Amino acid sequence: MTKTMFEPSITSRPVYGVLSPGVGSAHLFVADGEGADAVCDLFAKAEAAEMKAASHIIYMPGANGCDKTADLQALGVAQFYRAPSFASAQSRLAKVLADAHMGLQIYAAGTEGLMAQVAALAQAAGLPYEAVQMEHRGSLARRVQCVHCKGVTENVRLDPFHCSHCGLSLFVRDHFSRRLAAFQGVNIDAEDPGQVPASVERFK
Amino acid sequence: MSVGAPKIPVVVAEVVEVNALIKRFRFQRRDGAAMPVFSGGSHVVVEMDDHGTRRMNPYSLMSHPADTLGYEISVRRDEVGRGGSLYMHTHVRPGMEMVLSQPVNLFPLDARAKKHLMIAGGIGITPFLAQMAQVEAMGGRFELHYSVRSPALGAYVEHLQEQYGSRVHVYYDELKQQIDLKTLLKSQPLGTHIYVCGPKGMIAWVKATAAAMGWPALAVHSEEFLAPPVGLAFEVQLAASGKSFTVQPNQSLLEAIEAAGVEAPYLCRGGACGQCETDVLRCDGHIEHNDHWLTDAQKASHTKIMPCVSRFRGAALILDR
Amino acid sequence: MSLDFNVETFRGDYTFKNSAKAIKRFPFPFPEDSYMYSVNMEPHVPGAVGSVFEHLFDVDEHYVAEMRDRAQVLAEDPLRCQTLPHMELAGWDLLELIMESKARDYPQWFELHKDGDNWHWINKPLQIEQKFTFMDASTLPYGPMEYITRQTQGDFTLQDQRDDDLWIEAGMVTTQADWSLDFDIGMSFKQWHAPVPLAHQMNIFDRALKFLLKLQHGAPVRRFNWTMTVDALLDTSPENYPKWGPSKTTMTPETIGHRQHLRVELQTLHRLPRSNAIVFPIRCYLIRFEELVTVPKWARRLHRVVRDIPDELATYKGFLRNKPLMLDYLAQFDDGQPTSPGFGAD
């Protein structure tokens, strides 16, 4: 399976495709967890063979522990880097983008939070959002910004959940900010303090 | 115009012969008030009274966007066209009163670009003159590659080189000089946007080359005004206003609608902006779709027409206007 | 302070009130006895003398108090005013538009003197005098958009136009109907309207976007929007929702006339010349129910609008909880008589 089935949503929520070999002078892949499979699937295509010498893969294991480093290493691309987390890879990514020329192809695969953060960095570097290919794999856990304290909570599975910064009970909207690479969390008991419905695991 | 912006009554302040093919016109407001400032890439529609035929041609503004004393355009003489440029060249003199539309920008710079790479062919240089002045004032980064037939026809080359130095690159066809596009596009920093204005072939060449080198389509911008083509005369019926008339060979459908006293919306008059889109109620025949606006499916369905550039051949055409 | 402007608050003791003159000119937003979305845009041309449409930017008796409230909101949360870097030029366009309009329309309060790029701005109600260089942000205490919108009623967003879309990329938002600039900045037209129910299916946003992309300099347009607000709180932000949300639960039949407000937004849209951006001023007018019912036609009509509105919309606008209380209160002013078409009082 390459495509996650998503429930119908609102127009701010991104939709994702399937990675395919792009035409360009250089290829930058950023993936987390199961996203490695999307990258491997791309390189399994015949037309991707000649991309390898110009490809750079940055990979981080998933928050769920999924680690497919070996699969990606086996591809034999020009540059492979395993980062322990997205945060730790940010300065490397920024350097790669600062040095890059037009013609660079960017691919992001894995969780929505990872893909959105890659797209946001690419946009900050001056590329159109649409220039980043994205394929969802793995967890549907969400990256959520608390609209009240502005703190971002990673890997949100429950709805409602407690903001990891200010502690308010937040319900998770589908409204999505590409700039923040996050969904929006809004206090659920603002009108009736203390009346918080039981959390359910909505994002697996 | 449908969206109601007031027109600008002007007087021709200056007519300059730039070279054998191009004349420059400067307009000032008749009431002495300031012209609106505009954004680089904007055009105005110039209204002409060509011996009883009303012509309205779009021309890019080339003067400095902050110059509110007057607007300048350059017009290339087109011997085979319908006569708008010939009228400008042969009849328009300093002191004449004319009417301009408000500036409209269908070829804006992307303000987020890390660098603006401008590619001009011939008279396509005009929007870049205004854009470069604006980018320069804002401290932005740009480079111009300007292709012309010969040194004698290289409009504004000296001015550009003087003003912008090594950021201006000029290529003369007669001297077998050509833009080395592949090398140029290979070395551009991430975040560069391309803007191309010139002949159809040049725009297609730049777009195809950029796409083949992995440039995102949204980073490549182009502007091509289509001159309304001449064609055979045809009959048209307007259902809403209850009028029927003949569109003459050298008249556009939009001009014919206006000549019949029916108000119709427009912005670019060049098949690009979509403003004049009109519903077709009946089409017994074939619409010659000459626009960049309608989708292929819309064109095939013969249910929409862009009267600024498109024509008709057949028995009956009824429009919802 | 001048007698022209009220001394009042939009928080704490909520001393906000409309004078008889302000009630008379209140922009009642319903032209008929029911409400559904529509694009409903019309040219923003000068209206009747004394009306909120008389001038491009209406300055009313609440001006000084609203600007004080804005300053307080910004002190507590500076993120309510943000500009993405490429939008500064649009900010200068906006500053010019507002300064020229106000100096022309309200010479008794505002003056603008220009000597080339050396500008001298005088705002008497707020006791501000500023000499600065146009297009040089270092000569102003804030960026151009923030500077001028700290002196202008209503929220403002600036939209960049590119790729056949409008992108909300700068804004001053302190009197909003529950939406977050910090979250929405950078979004396309349809992205930032994504949470609005029903309207997408009605193609409202397709049509509105198509219209706005062709908006011309010198030909602004306007439309109304509306919602309900408990107490005269201008800053009904999602950021502060935990602070103001509980106010909805303490309404009673005795207090509703005094505490419940109809909140009307006069939204205008203007093409900006240098940047080709569009500015979207969202001017908020509040009126207590007990002020509104002094106009019999408005009282009858509001009752019918609230009665017949789909629950989905009442939920989105945040008043489903108090809808029964509102209807009980408004019903006493609805004798079932027909109302005349149009916005005006009979």
mmCIF file of N, CA, C and O in Angstrom, chain B residues 171-239:
data_model
loop_
_atom_site.group_PDB
_atom_site.id
_atom_site.type_symbol
_atom_site.label_atom_id
_atom_site.label_comp_id
_atom_site.label_asym_id
_atom_site.label_seq_id
_atom_site.Cartn_x
_atom_site.Cartn_y
_atom_site.Cartn_z
ATOM 1 N N TYR B 171 21.630 40.604 -26.347
ATOM 2 C CA TYR B 171 21.962 39.634 -27.394
ATOM 3 C C TYR B 171 21.378 40.136 -28.702
ATOM 4 O O TYR B 171 20.196 40.479 -28.760
ATOM 5 N N TYR B 172 22.210 40.160 -29.768
ATOM 6 C CA TYR B 172 21.745 40.617 -31.079
ATOM 7 C C TYR B 172 21.639 39.441 -32.044
ATOM 8 O O TYR B 172 22.635 38.781 -32.334
ATOM 9 N N ASP B 173 20.423 39.208 -32.551
ATOM 10 C CA ASP B 173 20.214 38.113 -33.510
ATOM 11 C C ASP B 173 21.141 38.253 -34.715
ATOM 12 O O ASP B 173 21.727 37.285 -35.174
ATOM 13 N N GLU B 174 21.259 39.483 -35.244
ATOM 14 C CA GLU B 174 22.063 39.706 -36.451
ATOM 15 C C GLU B 174 23.520 39.326 -36.246
ATOM 16 O O GLU B 174 24.217 38.994 -37.187
ATOM 17 N N LEU B 175 23.967 39.414 -35.011
ATOM 18 C CA LEU B 175 25.359 39.061 -34.715
ATOM 19 C C LEU B 175 25.457 37.609 -34.229
ATOM 20 O O LEU B 175 26.446 37.216 -33.660
ATOM 21 N N LYS B 176 24.367 36.873 -34.466
ATOM 22 C CA LYS B 176 24.308 35.442 -34.089
ATOM 23 C C LYS B 176 24.513 35.245 -32.587
ATOM 24 O O LYS B 176 25.120 34.279 -32.145
ATOM 25 N N GLN B 177 24.059 36.195 -31.811
ATOM 26 C CA GLN B 177 24.172 36.040 -30.357
ATOM 27 C C GLN B 177 22.859 35.483 -29.830
ATOM 28 O O GLN B 177 21.788 35.921 -30.235
ATOM 29 N N GLN B 178 22.954 34.504 -28.956
ATOM 30 C CA GLN B 178 21.749 33.903 -28.403
ATOM 31 C C GLN B 178 21.917 33.702 -26.905
ATOM 32 O O GLN B 178 23.026 33.452 -26.426
ATOM 33 N N ILE B 179 20.811 33.795 -26.183
ATOM 34 C CA ILE B 179 20.875 33.534 -24.741
ATOM 35 C C ILE B 179 21.237 32.057 -24.536
ATOM 36 O O ILE B 179 20.589 31.181 -25.111
ATOM 37 N N ASP B 180 22.280 31.805 -23.736
ATOM 38 C CA ASP B 180 22.642 30.414 -23.422
ATOM 39 C C ASP B 180 21.760 29.997 -22.235
ATOM 40 O O ASP B 180 22.177 30.017 -21.087
ATOM 41 N N LEU B 181 20.536 29.630 -22.563
ATOM 42 C CA LEU B 181 19.515 29.463 -21.528
ATOM 43 C C LEU B 181 19.844 28.329 -20.564
ATOM 44 O O LEU B 181 19.650 28.451 -19.355
ATOM 45 N N LYS B 182 20.358 27.230 -21.093
ATOM 46 C CA LYS B 182 20.640 26.085 -20.214
ATOM 47 C C LYS B 182 21.687 26.432 -19.165
ATOM 48 O O LYS B 182 21.542 26.098 -17.993
ATOM 49 N N THR B 183 22.733 27.094 -19.617
ATOM 50 C CA THR B 183 23.774 27.484 -18.655
ATOM 51 C C THR B 183 23.208 28.494 -17.654
ATOM 52 O O THR B 183 23.470 28.417 -16.452
ATOM 53 N N LEU B 184 22.412 29.402 -18.179
ATOM 54 C CA LEU B 184 21.835 30.439 -17.311
ATOM 55 C C LEU B 184 20.931 29.822 -16.236
ATOM 56 O O LEU B 184 21.008 30.174 -15.056
ATOM 57 N N LEU B 185 20.092 28.883 -16.633
ATOM 58 C CA LEU B 185 19.130 28.319 -15.686
ATOM 59 C C LEU B 185 19.772 27.332 -14.717
ATOM 60 O O LEU B 185 19.211 27.034 -13.669
ATOM 61 N N LYS B 186 20.931 26.838 -15.059
ATOM 62 C CA LYS B 186 21.598 25.844 -14.210
ATOM 63 C C LYS B 186 22.168 26.461 -12.943
ATOM 64 O O LYS B 186 22.280 25.812 -11.914
ATOM 65 N N SER B 187 22.519 27.756 -13.036
ATOM 66 C CA SER B 187 23.310 28.337 -11.946
ATOM 67 C C SER B 187 22.510 29.292 -11.070
ATOM 68 O O SER B 187 23.075 30.049 -10.299
ATOM 69 N N GLN B 188 21.171 29.256 -11.165
ATOM 70 C CA GLN B 188 20.385 30.227 -10.396
ATOM 71 C C GLN B 188 20.131 29.745 -8.969
ATOM 72 O O GLN B 188 19.800 28.583 -8.746
ATOM 73 N N PRO B 189 20.278 30.663 -8.008
ATOM 74 C CA PRO B 189 20.064 30.263 -6.616
ATOM 75 C C PRO B 189 18.611 29.835 -6.359
ATOM 76 O O PRO B 189 17.697 30.295 -7.049
ATOM 77 N N LEU B 190 18.439 28.980 -5.377
ATOM 78 C CA LEU B 190 17.094 28.535 -5.004
ATOM 79 C C LEU B 190 16.249 29.766 -4.670
ATOM 80 O O LEU B 190 16.712 30.674 -3.995
ATOM 81 N N GLY B 191 15.026 29.777 -5.160
ATOM 82 C CA GLY B 191 14.155 30.927 -4.889
ATOM 83 C C GLY B 191 14.150 31.942 -6.012
ATOM 84 O O GLY B 191 13.517 32.985 -5.900
ATOM 85 N N THR B 192 14.859 31.627 -7.116
ATOM 86 C CA THR B 192 14.831 32.531 -8.270
ATOM 87 C C THR B 192 13.518 32.357 -9.024
ATOM 88 O O THR B 192 13.015 31.241 -9.157
ATOM 89 N N HIS B 193 12.958 33.459 -9.498
ATOM 90 C CA HIS B 193 11.786 33.396 -10.374
ATOM 91 C C HIS B 193 12.165 33.933 -11.751
ATOM 92 O O HIS B 193 12.931 34.893 -11.853
ATOM 93 N N ILE B 194 11.622 33.286 -12.779
ATOM 94 C CA ILE B 194 11.857 33.718 -14.161
ATOM 95 C C ILE B 194 10.637 34.500 -14.640
ATOM 96 O O ILE B 194 9.502 34.115 -14.375
ATOM 97 N N TYR B 195 10.901 35.581 -15.390
ATOM 98 C CA TYR B 195 9.826 36.342 -16.035
ATOM 99 C C TYR B 195 10.205 36.470 -17.494
ATOM 100 O O TYR B 195 11.321 36.892 -17.798
ATOM 101 N N VAL B 196 9.302 36.111 -18.386
ATOM 102 C CA VAL B 196 9.623 36.215 -19.795
ATOM 103 C C VAL B 196 8.507 36.955 -20.520
ATOM 104 O O VAL B 196 7.324 36.701 -20.302
ATOM 105 N N CYS B 197 8.912 37.907 -21.357
ATOM 106 C CA CYS B 197 7.955 38.673 -22.148
ATOM 107 C C CYS B 197 8.573 38.865 -23.520
ATOM 108 O O CYS B 197 9.679 39.402 -23.636
ATOM 109 N N GLY B 198 7.889 38.413 -24.536
ATOM 110 C CA GLY B 198 8.428 38.508 -25.886
ATOM 111 C C GLY B 198 7.567 37.703 -26.829
ATOM 112 O O GLY B 198 6.412 37.409 -26.523
ATOM 113 N N PRO B 199 8.143 37.330 -27.978
ATOM 114 C CA PRO B 199 7.355 36.567 -28.947
ATOM 115 C C PRO B 199 6.944 35.211 -28.380
ATOM 116 O O PRO B 199 7.603 34.665 -27.492
ATOM 117 N N LYS B 200 5.844 34.699 -28.937
ATOM 118 C CA LYS B 200 5.291 33.417 -28.515
ATOM 119 C C LYS B 200 6.350 32.312 -28.445
ATOM 120 O O LYS B 200 6.432 31.563 -27.479
ATOM 121 N N GLY B 201 7.182 32.236 -29.492
ATOM 122 C CA GLY B 201 8.203 31.193 -29.563
ATOM 123 C C GLY B 201 9.195 31.291 -28.413
ATOM 124 O O GLY B 201 9.630 30.280 -27.851
ATOM 125 N N MET B 202 9.549 32.494 -28.052
ATOM 126 C CA MET B 202 10.502 32.695 -26.971
ATOM 127 C C MET B 202 9.907 32.244 -25.634
ATOM 128 O O MET B 202 10.565 31.585 -24.829
ATOM 129 N N ILE B 203 8.628 32.582 -25.425
ATOM 130 C CA ILE B 203 7.973 32.197 -24.169
ATOM 131 C C ILE B 203 7.908 30.669 -24.062
ATOM 132 O O ILE B 203 8.249 30.090 -23.032
ATOM 133 N N ALA B 204 7.542 30.026 -25.174
ATOM 134 C CA ALA B 204 7.442 28.564 -25.160
ATOM 135 C C ALA B 204 8.807 27.932 -24.905
ATOM 136 O O ALA B 204 8.928 26.965 -24.146
ATOM 137 N N TRP B 205 9.843 28.501 -25.524
ATOM 138 C CA TRP B 205 11.209 27.990 -25.364
ATOM 139 C C TRP B 205 11.673 28.102 -23.894
ATOM 140 O O TRP B 205 12.195 27.152 -23.317
ATOM 141 N N VAL B 206 11.425 29.250 -23.287
ATOM 142 C CA VAL B 206 11.862 29.450 -21.898
ATOM 143 C C VAL B 206 11.086 28.512 -20.973
ATOM 144 O O VAL B 206 11.662 27.852 -20.090
ATOM 145 N N LYS B 207 9.783 28.410 -21.193
ATOM 146 C CA LYS B 207 8.970 27.542 -20.322
ATOM 147 C C LYS B 207 9.402 26.083 -20.442
ATOM 148 O O LYS B 207 9.537 25.380 -19.440
ATOM 149 N N ALA B 208 9.606 25.624 -21.682
ATOM 150 C CA ALA B 208 9.955 24.219 -21.891
ATOM 151 C C ALA B 208 11.339 23.918 -21.331
ATOM 152 O O ALA B 208 11.553 22.882 -20.687
ATOM 153 N N THR B 209 12.277 24.826 -21.548
ATOM 154 C CA THR B 209 13.636 24.593 -21.049
ATOM 155 C C THR B 209 13.639 24.544 -19.521
ATOM 156 O O THR B 209 14.263 23.665 -18.916
ATOM 157 N N ALA B 210 12.929 25.490 -18.894
ATOM 158 C CA ALA B 210 12.889 25.524 -17.428
ATOM 159 C C ALA B 210 12.239 24.254 -16.879
ATOM 160 O O ALA B 210 12.743 23.651 -15.922
ATOM 161 N N ALA B 211 11.154 23.828 -17.502
ATOM 162 C CA ALA B 211 10.468 22.622 -17.021
ATOM 163 C C ALA B 211 11.377 21.407 -17.141
ATOM 164 O O ALA B 211 11.471 20.576 -16.233
ATOM 165 N N ALA B 212 12.099 21.314 -18.260
ATOM 166 C CA ALA B 212 12.976 20.161 -18.474
ATOM 167 C C ALA B 212 14.158 20.162 -17.502
ATOM 168 O O ALA B 212 14.792 19.140 -17.286
ATOM 169 N N MET B 213 14.444 21.318 -16.907
ATOM 170 C CA MET B 213 15.551 21.399 -15.954
ATOM 171 C C MET B 213 15.061 21.361 -14.515
ATOM 172 O O MET B 213 15.822 21.610 -13.588
ATOM 173 N N GLY B 214 13.767 21.074 -14.335
ATOM 174 C CA GLY B 214 13.261 20.884 -12.982
ATOM 175 C C GLY B 214 12.806 22.145 -12.277
ATOM 176 O O GLY B 214 12.636 22.154 -11.063
ATOM 177 N N TRP B 215 12.594 23.228 -13.038
ATOM 178 C CA TRP B 215 12.045 24.434 -12.406
ATOM 179 C C TRP B 215 10.552 24.236 -12.161
ATOM 180 O O TRP B 215 9.830 23.784 -13.055
ATOM 181 N N PRO B 216 10.045 24.602 -10.994
ATOM 182 C CA PRO B 216 8.598 24.510 -10.757
ATOM 183 C C PRO B 216 7.859 25.490 -11.678
ATOM 184 O O PRO B 216 8.329 26.613 -11.894
ATOM 185 N N ALA B 217 6.722 25.055 -12.199
ATOM 186 C CA ALA B 217 5.964 25.907 -13.121
ATOM 187 C C ALA B 217 5.610 27.248 -12.470
ATOM 188 O O ALA B 217 5.567 28.281 -13.137
ATOM 189 N N LEU B 218 5.364 27.246 -11.155
ATOM 190 C CA LEU B 218 4.951 28.480 -10.487
ATOM 191 C C LEU B 218 6.100 29.477 -10.323
ATOM 192 O O LEU B 218 5.894 30.590 -9.859
ATOM 193 N N ALA B 219 7.319 29.075 -10.688
ATOM 194 C CA ALA B 219 8.446 30.007 -10.615
ATOM 195 C C ALA B 219 8.759 30.599 -11.988
ATOM 196 O O ALA B 219 9.744 31.297 -12.151
ATOM 197 N N VAL B 220 7.918 30.284 -12.978
ATOM 198 C CA VAL B 220 8.132 30.791 -14.339
ATOM 199 C C VAL B 220 6.897 31.593 -14.755
ATOM 200 O O VAL B 220 5.795 31.057 -14.818
ATOM 201 N N HIS B 221 7.090 32.880 -14.988
ATOM 202 C CA HIS B 221 5.961 33.774 -15.286
ATOM 203 C C HIS B 221 6.146 34.341 -16.692
ATOM 204 O O HIS B 221 7.262 34.640 -17.100
ATOM 205 N N SER B 222 5.027 34.525 -17.384
ATOM 206 C CA SER B 222 5.164 35.074 -18.727
ATOM 207 C C SER B 222 4.007 36.011 -19.027
ATOM 208 O O SER B 222 2.951 35.936 -18.406
ATOM 209 N N GLU B 223 4.247 36.893 -19.968
ATOM 210 C CA GLU B 223 3.155 37.742 -20.427
ATOM 211 C C GLU B 223 3.209 37.846 -21.934
ATOM 212 O O GLU B 223 4.227 38.159 -22.528
ATOM 213 N N GLU B 224 2.095 37.514 -22.536
ATOM 214 C CA GLU B 224 1.999 37.657 -23.981
ATOM 215 C C GLU B 224 0.617 38.213 -24.269
ATOM 216 O O GLU B 224 -0.385 37.552 -24.055
ATOM 217 N N PHE B 225 0.590 39.460 -24.749
ATOM 218 C CA PHE B 225 -0.698 39.992 -25.181
ATOM 219 C C PHE B 225 -0.952 39.532 -26.594
ATOM 220 O O PHE B 225 -0.095 39.653 -27.450
ATOM 221 N N LEU B 226 -2.126 39.014 -26.829
ATOM 222 C CA LEU B 226 -2.487 38.646 -28.179
ATOM 223 C C LEU B 226 -3.139 39.861 -28.805
ATOM 224 O O LEU B 226 -4.025 40.460 -28.211
ATOM 225 N N ALA B 227 -2.694 40.206 -29.982
ATOM 226 C CA ALA B 227 -3.436 41.235 -30.698
ATOM 227 C C ALA B 227 -4.659 40.535 -31.274
ATOM 228 O O ALA B 227 -4.555 39.418 -31.760
ATOM 229 N N PRO B 228 -5.833 41.173 -31.196
ATOM 230 C CA PRO B 228 -7.002 40.514 -31.780
ATOM 231 C C PRO B 228 -6.736 40.260 -33.256
ATOM 232 O O PRO B 228 -6.342 41.175 -33.976
ATOM 233 N N PRO B 229 -6.911 39.042 -33.727
ATOM 234 C CA PRO B 229 -6.582 38.748 -35.110
ATOM 235 C C PRO B 229 -7.639 39.303 -36.060
ATOM 236 O O PRO B 229 -8.806 39.432 -35.692
ATOM 237 N N VAL B 230 -7.226 39.610 -37.263
ATOM 238 C CA VAL B 230 -8.208 39.970 -38.278
ATOM 239 C C VAL B 230 -8.816 38.667 -38.800
ATOM 240 O O VAL B 230 -8.254 37.602 -38.616
ATOM 241 N N GLY B 231 -9.988 38.752 -39.419
ATOM 242 C CA GLY B 231 -10.631 37.529 -39.898
ATOM 243 C C GLY B 231 -11.781 37.888 -40.815
ATOM 244 O O GLY B 231 -11.872 39.018 -41.295
ATOM 245 N N LEU B 232 -12.645 36.944 -41.038
ATOM 246 C CA LEU B 232 -13.808 37.207 -41.871
ATOM 247 C C LEU B 232 -14.878 37.912 -41.041
ATOM 248 O O LEU B 232 -14.942 37.734 -39.829
ATOM 249 N N ALA B 233 -15.704 38.676 -41.722
ATOM 250 C CA ALA B 233 -16.827 39.316 -41.034
ATOM 251 C C ALA B 233 -17.815 38.234 -40.583
ATOM 252 O O ALA B 233 -17.906 37.170 -41.210
ATOM 253 N N PHE B 234 -18.499 38.462 -39.459
ATOM 254 C CA PHE B 234 -19.541 37.507 -39.036
ATOM 255 C C PHE B 234 -20.658 38.240 -38.301
ATOM 256 O O PHE B 234 -20.466 39.346 -37.795
ATOM 257 N N GLU B 235 -21.817 37.573 -38.280
ATOM 258 C CA GLU B 235 -22.991 38.139 -37.614
ATOM 259 C C GLU B 235 -23.030 37.663 -36.167
ATOM 260 O O GLU B 235 -22.661 36.528 -35.871
ATOM 261 N N VAL B 236 -23.522 38.524 -35.291
ATOM 262 C CA VAL B 236 -23.711 38.105 -33.899
ATOM 263 C C VAL B 236 -24.997 38.724 -33.375
ATOM 264 O O VAL B 236 -25.399 39.808 -33.802
ATOM 265 N N GLN B 237 -25.633 37.972 -32.470
ATOM 266 C CA GLN B 237 -26.879 38.437 -31.861
ATOM 267 C C GLN B 237 -26.663 38.482 -30.354
ATOM 268 O O GLN B 237 -26.138 37.530 -29.769
ATOM 269 N N LEU B 238 -27.039 39.591 -29.716
ATOM 270 C CA LEU B 238 -26.911 39.699 -28.264
ATOM 271 C C LEU B 238 -28.304 39.533 -27.651
ATOM 272 O O LEU B 238 -29.187 40.353 -27.893
ATOM 273 N N ALA B 239 -28.477 38.483 -26.863
ATOM 274 C CA ALA B 239 -29.819 38.162 -26.363
ATOM 275 C C ALA B 239 -30.290 39.163 -25.317
ATOM 276 O O ALA B 239 -31.407 39.678 -25.387
#
